[in-house]
Amino acid sequence: MHKSSKIILVLFVIIWFNCKSAKTINDGEANYNLSTRQLVKENAKQAADFKTLQARLKITYTQKGKSQTHTLNFRAKKDEALWINATFSVIRAMVTPEKVSFYNKLDNTYFDGDYKYLSDLLGTELDFEKVQNLLFGETLFNLKEGTYKASADHDAYVVQPKQQRDLFEIFFLLNPSSFKVKSQQISQPKEFRHLQIDYLAYQDVGKQIIPKRIKVIAVEASEEMTVELEMKNVSLNQDLRFPFKIPSGFKEIEL
């Protein structure tokens, strides 16, 4: 598979967004006195609420000591579609609740399938909702739907299931001031796999608190992949199109 094709799949699970006129949110007074129930409630209050988002995304992808930087157009229709387009439509991708699709004019190939490759890539089972949560700075798993416990540790609340799963361990670090996610960490010790998504800064865009800087680290055995992202020129709640049609004559690839 062409390297650019692999990179485009990585983008599905790590896109984040920014606005050049947005204000970076500074930490306020920390509150370490909340119960787990209160903490989950405060975190849910901070979830970004918008219909559509459009932005320019700069992404730097590093693996085995080599880095590549790409600038892409990104559009999202919340709960329905995630869309990315490289310069001159050389690479275009669409993610919906039903499937993951992309085509690559550099080698005339396309992929049209399920979430299995993305799940294998990051070491945990993914679906559209989980991918969207990662992009928008929400916890991968809904904290209201599980049984969790929280404890204060240094500059964050550490939230984890009361009973960790046999195959992997989950940790969410929440900011004690804003109650937004600081880090999500999913490990598979037996498989020597670890995924860490650090939300390094948040910002206020149209009164919505969304990520400003993100760093993603994915480790498998001795191999490590990192992705750093910067998003600019964001607009919210505009009428957007999501054009996607696989060109005729392209060769389907299996992942």
PDB file of C-alpha atoms in Angstrom:
ATOM      1  CA  MET A   1       0.000   0.000   0.000  1.00  0.00           C
ATOM      2  CA  HIS A   2       1.266   3.501  -0.844  1.00  0.00           C
ATOM      3  CA  LYS A   3       2.553   5.432   2.195  1.00  0.00           C
ATOM      4  CA  SER A   4       0.095   8.259   1.589  1.00  0.00           C
ATOM      5  CA  SER A   5      -2.763   5.752   1.704  1.00  0.00           C
ATOM      6  CA  LYS A   6      -1.655   4.544   5.134  1.00  0.00           C
ATOM      7  CA  ILE A   7      -1.338   8.121   6.382  1.00  0.00           C
ATOM      8  CA  ILE A   8      -4.851   8.967   5.258  1.00  0.00           C
ATOM      9  CA  LEU A   9      -6.224   6.126   7.385  1.00  0.00           C
ATOM     10  CA  VAL A  10      -4.337   7.384  10.407  1.00  0.00           C
ATOM     11  CA  LEU A  11      -6.005  10.767   9.952  1.00  0.00           C
ATOM     12  CA  PHE A  12      -9.467   9.299  10.551  1.00  0.00           C
ATOM     13  CA  VAL A  13      -8.770   8.770  14.243  1.00  0.00           C
ATOM     14  CA  ILE A  14      -6.734  11.793  15.151  1.00  0.00           C
ATOM     15  CA  ILE A  15      -8.087  14.934  13.463  1.00  0.00           C
ATOM     16  CA  TRP A  16      -8.606  17.928  15.778  1.00  0.00           C
ATOM     17  CA  PHE A  17      -9.542  21.550  15.157  1.00  0.00           C
ATOM     18  CA  ASN A  18      -8.594  25.181  15.926  1.00  0.00           C
ATOM     19  CA  CYS A  19      -9.664  28.716  15.018  1.00  0.00           C
ATOM     20  CA  LYS A  20      -7.297  31.618  14.345  1.00  0.00           C
ATOM     21  CA  SER A  21      -9.582  34.013  16.227  1.00  0.00           C
ATOM     22  CA  ALA A  22     -10.214  31.626  19.094  1.00  0.00           C
ATOM     23  CA  LYS A  23      -8.987  32.222  22.606  1.00  0.00           C
ATOM     24  CA  THR A  24      -6.828  29.631  24.298  1.00  0.00           C
ATOM     25  CA  ILE A  25      -8.421  28.519  27.552  1.00  0.00           C
ATOM     26  CA  ASN A  26      -6.188  28.954  30.572  1.00  0.00           C
ATOM     27  CA  ASP A  27      -6.520  26.798  33.649  1.00  0.00           C
ATOM     28  CA  GLY A  28      -8.633  28.348  36.364  1.00  0.00           C
ATOM     29  CA  GLU A  29      -8.912  27.341  39.985  1.00  0.00           C
ATOM     30  CA  ALA A  30      -8.646  23.590  40.429  1.00  0.00           C
ATOM     31  CA  ASN A  31     -11.383  21.705  42.238  1.00  0.00           C
ATOM     32  CA  TYR A  32     -10.366  18.300  43.582  1.00  0.00           C
ATOM     33  CA  ASN A  33     -13.421  17.845  45.794  1.00  0.00           C
ATOM     34  CA  LEU A  34     -15.867  16.379  43.290  1.00  0.00           C
ATOM     35  CA  SER A  35     -17.250  12.888  43.582  1.00  0.00           C
ATOM     36  CA  THR A  36     -16.960  10.616  40.558  1.00  0.00           C
ATOM     37  CA  ARG A  37     -20.619  11.246  39.725  1.00  0.00           C
ATOM     38  CA  GLN A  38     -20.175  15.020  39.919  1.00  0.00           C
ATOM     39  CA  LEU A  39     -16.998  14.843  37.820  1.00  0.00           C
ATOM     40  CA  VAL A  40     -18.710  12.845  35.062  1.00  0.00           C
ATOM     41  CA  LYS A  41     -21.580  15.333  35.051  1.00  0.00           C
ATOM     42  CA  GLU A  42     -19.243  18.331  34.769  1.00  0.00           C
ATOM     43  CA  ASN A  43     -17.285  16.669  31.968  1.00  0.00           C
ATOM     44  CA  ALA A  44     -20.500  16.033  30.009  1.00  0.00           C
ATOM     45  CA  LYS A  45     -21.485  19.701  30.323  1.00  0.00           C
ATOM     46  CA  GLN A  46     -18.328  20.738  28.453  1.00  0.00           C
ATOM     47  CA  ALA A  47     -18.998  18.651  25.322  1.00  0.00           C
ATOM     48  CA  ALA A  48     -18.788  20.772  22.163  1.00  0.00           C
ATOM     49  CA  ASP A  49     -22.168  21.297  20.492  1.00  0.00           C
ATOM     50  CA  PHE A  50     -22.226  22.183  16.793  1.00  0.00           C
ATOM     51  CA  LYS A  51     -23.750  20.891  13.556  1.00  0.00           C
ATOM     52  CA  THR A  52     -20.869  21.297  11.083  1.00  0.00           C
ATOM     53  CA  LEU A  53     -17.197  22.234  11.151  1.00  0.00           C
ATOM     54  CA  GLN A  54     -14.745  23.180   8.401  1.00  0.00           C
ATOM     55  CA  ALA A  55     -10.998  23.811   8.755  1.00  0.00           C
ATOM     56  CA  ARG A  56      -7.506  23.549   7.319  1.00  0.00           C
ATOM     57  CA  LEU A  57      -5.502  20.806   8.989  1.00  0.00           C
ATOM     58  CA  LYS A  58      -1.723  20.606   9.186  1.00  0.00           C
ATOM     59  CA  ILE A  59      -0.490  17.225  10.340  1.00  0.00           C
ATOM     60  CA  THR A  60       3.014  15.961  11.037  1.00  0.00           C
ATOM     61  CA  TYR A  61       3.384  12.185  11.040  1.00  0.00           C
ATOM     62  CA  THR A  62       6.567  10.594  12.430  1.00  0.00           C
ATOM     63  CA  GLN A  63       7.599   6.937  12.366  1.00  0.00           C
ATOM     64  CA  LYS A  64      10.994   5.220  12.360  1.00  0.00           C
ATOM     65  CA  GLY A  65      12.769   8.570  12.573  1.00  0.00           C
ATOM     66  CA  LYS A  66      11.137   9.937   9.404  1.00  0.00           C
ATOM     67  CA  SER A  67       8.555  12.718   9.344  1.00  0.00           C
ATOM     68  CA  GLN A  68       6.023  13.859   6.785  1.00  0.00           C
ATOM     69  CA  THR A  69       3.867  16.982   6.896  1.00  0.00           C
ATOM     70  CA  HIS A  70       0.593  17.373   5.021  1.00  0.00           C
ATOM     71  CA  THR A  71      -2.034  20.100   4.830  1.00  0.00           C
ATOM     72  CA  LEU A  72      -5.622  18.996   4.253  1.00  0.00           C
ATOM     73  CA  ASN A  73      -9.151  20.317   4.167  1.00  0.00           C
ATOM     74  CA  PHE A  74     -11.363  18.841   6.878  1.00  0.00           C
ATOM     75  CA  ARG A  75     -15.141  18.926   7.222  1.00  0.00           C
ATOM     76  CA  ALA A  76     -17.385  17.302   9.784  1.00  0.00           C
ATOM     77  CA  LYS A  77     -21.118  16.868  10.123  1.00  0.00           C
ATOM     78  CA  LYS A  78     -21.565  15.788  13.680  1.00  0.00           C
ATOM     79  CA  ASP A  79     -22.844  12.228  14.120  1.00  0.00           C
ATOM     80  CA  GLU A  80     -23.009  11.751  10.345  1.00  0.00           C
ATOM     81  CA  ALA A  81     -19.762  12.266   8.431  1.00  0.00           C
ATOM     82  CA  LEU A  82     -16.042  13.094   8.624  1.00  0.00           C
ATOM     83  CA  TRP A  83     -14.484  14.209   5.324  1.00  0.00           C
ATOM     84  CA  ILE A  84     -10.909  15.064   4.321  1.00  0.00           C
ATOM     85  CA  ASN A  85      -9.497  16.266   1.026  1.00  0.00           C
ATOM     86  CA  ALA A  86      -5.836  16.673   0.045  1.00  0.00           C
ATOM     87  CA  THR A  87      -4.591  19.305  -2.406  1.00  0.00           C
ATOM     88  CA  PHE A  88      -6.318  19.177  -5.818  1.00  0.00           C
ATOM     89  CA  SER A  89      -8.408  16.211  -4.582  1.00  0.00           C
ATOM     90  CA  VAL A  90      -5.440  13.856  -4.976  1.00  0.00           C
ATOM     91  CA  ILE A  91      -6.627  12.000  -1.888  1.00  0.00           C
ATOM     92  CA  ARG A  92     -10.167  12.164  -0.571  1.00  0.00           C
ATOM     93  CA  ALA A  93     -11.736  10.258   2.304  1.00  0.00           C
ATOM     94  CA  MET A  94     -15.115   9.838   3.935  1.00  0.00           C
ATOM     95  CA  VAL A  95     -16.000   8.257   7.267  1.00  0.00           C
ATOM     96  CA  THR A  96     -19.632   7.553   8.144  1.00  0.00           C
ATOM     97  CA  PRO A  97     -21.302   5.406  10.824  1.00  0.00           C
ATOM     98  CA  GLU A  98     -21.525   2.642   8.216  1.00  0.00           C
ATOM     99  CA  LYS A  99     -18.022   2.532   6.731  1.00  0.00           C
ATOM    100  CA  VAL A 100     -14.587   4.001   6.042  1.00  0.00           C
ATOM    101  CA  SER A 101     -13.747   4.945   2.423  1.00  0.00           C
ATOM    102  CA  PHE A 102     -10.967   6.719   0.571  1.00  0.00           C
ATOM    103  CA  TYR A 103      -9.322   6.938  -2.835  1.00  0.00           C
ATOM    104  CA  ASN A 104      -5.797   7.892  -3.843  1.00  0.00           C
ATOM    105  CA  LYS A 105      -5.049   9.354  -7.279  1.00  0.00           C
ATOM    106  CA  LEU A 106      -1.302   8.941  -6.714  1.00  0.00           C
ATOM    107  CA  ASP A 107      -1.579   5.193  -7.290  1.00  0.00           C
ATOM    108  CA  ASN A 108      -5.187   4.857  -8.543  1.00  0.00           C
ATOM    109  CA  THR A 109      -6.366   2.793  -5.567  1.00  0.00           C
ATOM    110  CA  TYR A 110      -9.339   2.917  -3.236  1.00  0.00           C
ATOM    111  CA  PHE A 111     -10.557   1.380   0.016  1.00  0.00           C
ATOM    112  CA  ASP A 112     -14.194   0.888   0.900  1.00  0.00           C
ATOM    113  CA  GLY A 113     -14.783  -1.126   4.037  1.00  0.00           C
ATOM    114  CA  ASP A 114     -15.305  -1.345   7.781  1.00  0.00           C
ATOM    115  CA  TYR A 115     -13.400  -0.135  10.833  1.00  0.00           C
ATOM    116  CA  LYS A 116     -11.245  -3.223  11.271  1.00  0.00           C
ATOM    117  CA  TYR A 117      -8.026  -1.648   9.951  1.00  0.00           C
ATOM    118  CA  LEU A 118      -8.412   1.417  12.155  1.00  0.00           C
ATOM    119  CA  SER A 119      -9.152  -0.810  15.136  1.00  0.00           C
ATOM    120  CA  ASP A 120      -6.061  -2.926  14.451  1.00  0.00           C
ATOM    121  CA  LEU A 121      -3.942   0.179  13.933  1.00  0.00           C
ATOM    122  CA  LEU A 122      -4.766   1.680  17.327  1.00  0.00           C
ATOM    123  CA  GLY A 123      -5.264  -1.530  19.247  1.00  0.00           C
ATOM    124  CA  THR A 124      -8.864  -1.059  20.295  1.00  0.00           C
ATOM    125  CA  GLU A 125     -12.231  -1.671  18.670  1.00  0.00           C
ATOM    126  CA  LEU A 126     -13.499   1.481  16.981  1.00  0.00           C
ATOM    127  CA  ASP A 127     -16.755   2.691  15.499  1.00  0.00           C
ATOM    128  CA  PHE A 128     -17.916   6.078  14.241  1.00  0.00           C
ATOM    129  CA  GLU A 129     -18.918   7.361  17.678  1.00  0.00           C
ATOM    130  CA  LYS A 130     -15.547   6.483  19.215  1.00  0.00           C
ATOM    131  CA  VAL A 131     -13.647   8.073  16.324  1.00  0.00           C
ATOM    132  CA  GLN A 132     -15.732  11.225  16.615  1.00  0.00           C
ATOM    133  CA  ASN A 133     -15.155  11.392  20.360  1.00  0.00           C
ATOM    134  CA  LEU A 134     -11.406  11.235  19.821  1.00  0.00           C
ATOM    135  CA  LEU A 135     -11.542  14.068  17.320  1.00  0.00           C
ATOM    136  CA  PHE A 136     -13.644  16.360  19.459  1.00  0.00           C
ATOM    137  CA  GLY A 137     -11.836  15.832  22.763  1.00  0.00           C
ATOM    138  CA  GLU A 138     -14.412  13.568  24.382  1.00  0.00           C
ATOM    139  CA  THR A 139     -13.731  10.313  26.193  1.00  0.00           C
ATOM    140  CA  LEU A 140     -13.539   7.269  23.936  1.00  0.00           C
ATOM    141  CA  PHE A 141     -16.075   5.462  26.102  1.00  0.00           C
ATOM    142  CA  ASN A 142     -19.131   7.236  27.475  1.00  0.00           C
ATOM    143  CA  LEU A 143     -18.492   7.797  31.180  1.00  0.00           C
ATOM    144  CA  LYS A 144     -22.220   7.793  31.884  1.00  0.00           C
ATOM    145  CA  GLU A 145     -22.657   4.290  30.544  1.00  0.00           C
ATOM    146  CA  GLY A 146     -19.988   2.516  32.599  1.00  0.00           C
ATOM    147  CA  THR A 147     -18.991   2.113  36.210  1.00  0.00           C
ATOM    148  CA  TYR A 148     -15.967   4.292  36.908  1.00  0.00           C
ATOM    149  CA  LYS A 149     -13.933   5.550  39.821  1.00  0.00           C
ATOM    150  CA  ALA A 150     -11.954   8.770  40.057  1.00  0.00           C
ATOM    151  CA  SER A 151      -8.996   9.902  42.121  1.00  0.00           C
ATOM    152  CA  ALA A 152      -6.934  13.091  42.254  1.00  0.00           C
ATOM    153  CA  ASP A 153      -3.338  12.704  41.132  1.00  0.00           C
ATOM    154  CA  HIS A 154      -1.007  15.705  40.792  1.00  0.00           C
ATOM    155  CA  ASP A 155      -2.693  18.050  38.278  1.00  0.00           C
ATOM    156  CA  ALA A 156      -5.557  15.853  37.082  1.00  0.00           C
ATOM    157  CA  TYR A 157      -8.398  13.575  37.987  1.00  0.00           C
ATOM    158  CA  VAL A 158      -7.640   9.991  36.960  1.00  0.00           C
ATOM    159  CA  VAL A 159     -10.794   8.179  35.858  1.00  0.00           C
ATOM    160  CA  GLN A 160     -10.778   4.444  35.228  1.00  0.00           C
ATOM    161  CA  PRO A 161     -13.257   1.551  35.220  1.00  0.00           C
ATOM    162  CA  LYS A 162     -13.866   0.062  38.656  1.00  0.00           C
ATOM    163  CA  GLN A 163     -13.037  -3.252  37.030  1.00  0.00           C
ATOM    164  CA  GLN A 164     -10.480  -3.049  34.215  1.00  0.00           C
ATOM    165  CA  ARG A 165     -11.026  -5.383  31.271  1.00  0.00           C
ATOM    166  CA  ASP A 166      -8.912  -8.493  30.859  1.00  0.00           C
ATOM    167  CA  LEU A 167      -7.473  -7.566  27.468  1.00  0.00           C
ATOM    168  CA  PHE A 168      -6.866  -3.850  27.882  1.00  0.00           C
ATOM    169  CA  GLU A 169      -6.697  -1.078  30.452  1.00  0.00           C
ATOM    170  CA  ILE A 170      -8.295   2.369  30.133  1.00  0.00           C
ATOM    171  CA  PHE A 171      -7.363   5.627  31.849  1.00  0.00           C
ATOM    172  CA  PHE A 172      -8.843   9.091  31.324  1.00  0.00           C
ATOM    173  CA  LEU A 173      -7.141  12.167  32.796  1.00  0.00           C
ATOM    174  CA  LEU A 174      -9.494  15.131  33.311  1.00  0.00           C
ATOM    175  CA  ASN A 175      -8.534  18.735  33.992  1.00  0.00           C
ATOM    176  CA  PRO A 176      -9.603  19.710  37.560  1.00  0.00           C
ATOM    177  CA  SER A 177     -10.451  23.248  36.390  1.00  0.00           C
ATOM    178  CA  SER A 178     -12.249  22.844  33.057  1.00  0.00           C
ATOM    179  CA  PHE A 179     -13.111  19.135  33.466  1.00  0.00           C
ATOM    180  CA  LYS A 180     -12.088  18.529  29.839  1.00  0.00           C
ATOM    181  CA  VAL A 181     -10.009  15.520  28.843  1.00  0.00           C
ATOM    182  CA  LYS A 182      -6.254  16.008  29.250  1.00  0.00           C
ATOM    183  CA  SER A 183      -5.241  12.548  28.102  1.00  0.00           C
ATOM    184  CA  GLN A 184      -6.730   9.221  27.035  1.00  0.00           C
ATOM    185  CA  GLN A 185      -4.642   6.105  27.477  1.00  0.00           C
ATOM    186  CA  ILE A 186      -5.518   2.602  26.333  1.00  0.00           C
ATOM    187  CA  SER A 187      -3.070  -0.253  26.865  1.00  0.00           C
ATOM    188  CA  GLN A 188      -2.945  -3.903  25.873  1.00  0.00           C
ATOM    189  CA  PRO A 189      -0.096  -5.188  28.071  1.00  0.00           C
ATOM    190  CA  LYS A 190      -0.157  -8.729  26.687  1.00  0.00           C
ATOM    191  CA  GLU A 191       0.092  -7.401  23.127  1.00  0.00           C
ATOM    192  CA  PHE A 192       2.661  -4.725  24.029  1.00  0.00           C
ATOM    193  CA  ARG A 193       0.399  -2.039  22.581  1.00  0.00           C
ATOM    194  CA  HIS A 194      -0.322   1.419  23.941  1.00  0.00           C
ATOM    195  CA  LEU A 195      -2.342   4.345  22.591  1.00  0.00           C
ATOM    196  CA  GLN A 196      -2.059   7.786  24.167  1.00  0.00           C
ATOM    197  CA  ILE A 197      -3.889  10.899  23.010  1.00  0.00           C
ATOM    198  CA  ASP A 198      -2.798  14.069  24.817  1.00  0.00           C
ATOM    199  CA  TYR A 199      -4.923  17.204  24.503  1.00  0.00           C
ATOM    200  CA  LEU A 200      -2.251  19.811  25.123  1.00  0.00           C
ATOM    201  CA  ALA A 201      -4.489  22.891  24.939  1.00  0.00           C
ATOM    202  CA  TYR A 202      -8.130  23.847  24.494  1.00  0.00           C
ATOM    203  CA  GLN A 203      -9.752  26.946  23.065  1.00  0.00           C
ATOM    204  CA  ASP A 204     -13.083  28.733  22.929  1.00  0.00           C
ATOM    205  CA  VAL A 205     -14.543  28.740  19.396  1.00  0.00           C
ATOM    206  CA  GLY A 206     -18.006  30.224  19.111  1.00  0.00           C
ATOM    207  CA  LYS A 207     -18.530  29.523  22.822  1.00  0.00           C
ATOM    208  CA  GLN A 208     -17.621  25.882  22.267  1.00  0.00           C
ATOM    209  CA  ILE A 209     -14.637  24.393  24.087  1.00  0.00           C
ATOM    210  CA  ILE A 210     -12.654  22.300  21.636  1.00  0.00           C
ATOM    211  CA  PRO A 211      -9.065  21.035  21.358  1.00  0.00           C
ATOM    212  CA  LYS A 212      -6.355  23.375  20.148  1.00  0.00           C
ATOM    213  CA  ARG A 213      -3.253  21.161  20.211  1.00  0.00           C
ATOM    214  CA  ILE A 214      -3.116  17.372  20.244  1.00  0.00           C
ATOM    215  CA  LYS A 215      -0.327  14.821  20.252  1.00  0.00           C
ATOM    216  CA  VAL A 216      -1.018  11.166  19.527  1.00  0.00           C
ATOM    217  CA  ILE A 217       1.392   8.362  20.381  1.00  0.00           C
ATOM    218  CA  ALA A 218       0.762   4.783  19.268  1.00  0.00           C
ATOM    219  CA  VAL A 219       3.220   2.094  20.374  1.00  0.00           C
ATOM    220  CA  GLU A 220       3.334  -1.548  19.333  1.00  0.00           C
ATOM    221  CA  ALA A 221       6.230  -3.645  20.637  1.00  0.00           C
ATOM    222  CA  SER A 222       9.324  -1.564  19.830  1.00  0.00           C
ATOM    223  CA  GLU A 223       7.698   0.584  17.125  1.00  0.00           C
ATOM    224  CA  GLU A 224       6.324   4.047  17.883  1.00  0.00           C
ATOM    225  CA  MET A 225       4.227   6.384  15.756  1.00  0.00           C
ATOM    226  CA  THR A 226       3.510   9.996  16.699  1.00  0.00           C
ATOM    227  CA  VAL A 227       1.185  12.528  15.125  1.00  0.00           C
ATOM    228  CA  GLU A 228       1.102  16.241  15.888  1.00  0.00           C
ATOM    229  CA  LEU A 229      -1.714  18.386  14.571  1.00  0.00           C
ATOM    230  CA  GLU A 230      -2.579  22.023  13.961  1.00  0.00           C
ATOM    231  CA  MET A 231      -5.931  23.220  12.615  1.00  0.00           C
ATOM    232  CA  LYS A 232      -6.588  26.697  11.245  1.00  0.00           C
ATOM    233  CA  ASN A 233      -9.348  28.811   9.698  1.00  0.00           C
ATOM    234  CA  VAL A 234     -12.192  26.979  11.370  1.00  0.00           C
ATOM    235  CA  SER A 235     -15.818  27.867  10.697  1.00  0.00           C
ATOM    236  CA  LEU A 236     -18.799  26.357  12.496  1.00  0.00           C
ATOM    237  CA  ASN A 237     -22.379  25.647  11.490  1.00  0.00           C
ATOM    238  CA  GLN A 238     -22.161  26.521   7.800  1.00  0.00           C
ATOM    239  CA  ASP A 239     -23.930  24.650   5.024  1.00  0.00           C
ATOM    240  CA  LEU A 240     -21.283  22.229   3.754  1.00  0.00           C
ATOM    241  CA  ARG A 241     -21.062  19.678   0.956  1.00  0.00           C
ATOM    242  CA  PHE A 242     -19.370  16.309   1.395  1.00  0.00           C
ATOM    243  CA  PRO A 243     -18.671  15.156  -2.189  1.00  0.00           C
ATOM    244  CA  PHE A 244     -17.265  11.655  -2.481  1.00  0.00           C
ATOM    245  CA  LYS A 245     -17.262   9.271  -5.449  1.00  0.00           C
ATOM    246  CA  ILE A 246     -14.632   6.636  -6.142  1.00  0.00           C
ATOM    247  CA  PRO A 247     -13.291   7.186  -9.698  1.00  0.00           C
ATOM    248  CA  SER A 248     -13.911   4.437 -12.216  1.00  0.00           C
ATOM    249  CA  GLY A 249     -10.991   2.172 -13.032  1.00  0.00           C
ATOM    250  CA  PHE A 250      -9.361   2.431  -9.612  1.00  0.00           C
ATOM    251  CA  LYS A 251      -8.074  -0.761  -7.958  1.00  0.00           C
ATOM    252  CA  GLU A 252      -9.553  -1.802  -4.624  1.00  0.00           C
ATOM    253  CA  ILE A 253      -7.051  -2.559  -1.873  1.00  0.00           C
ATOM    254  CA  GLU A 254      -7.524  -4.871   1.094  1.00  0.00           C
ATOM    255  CA  LEU A 255      -6.153  -3.934   4.499  1.00  0.00           C
TER     256      LEU A 255
END
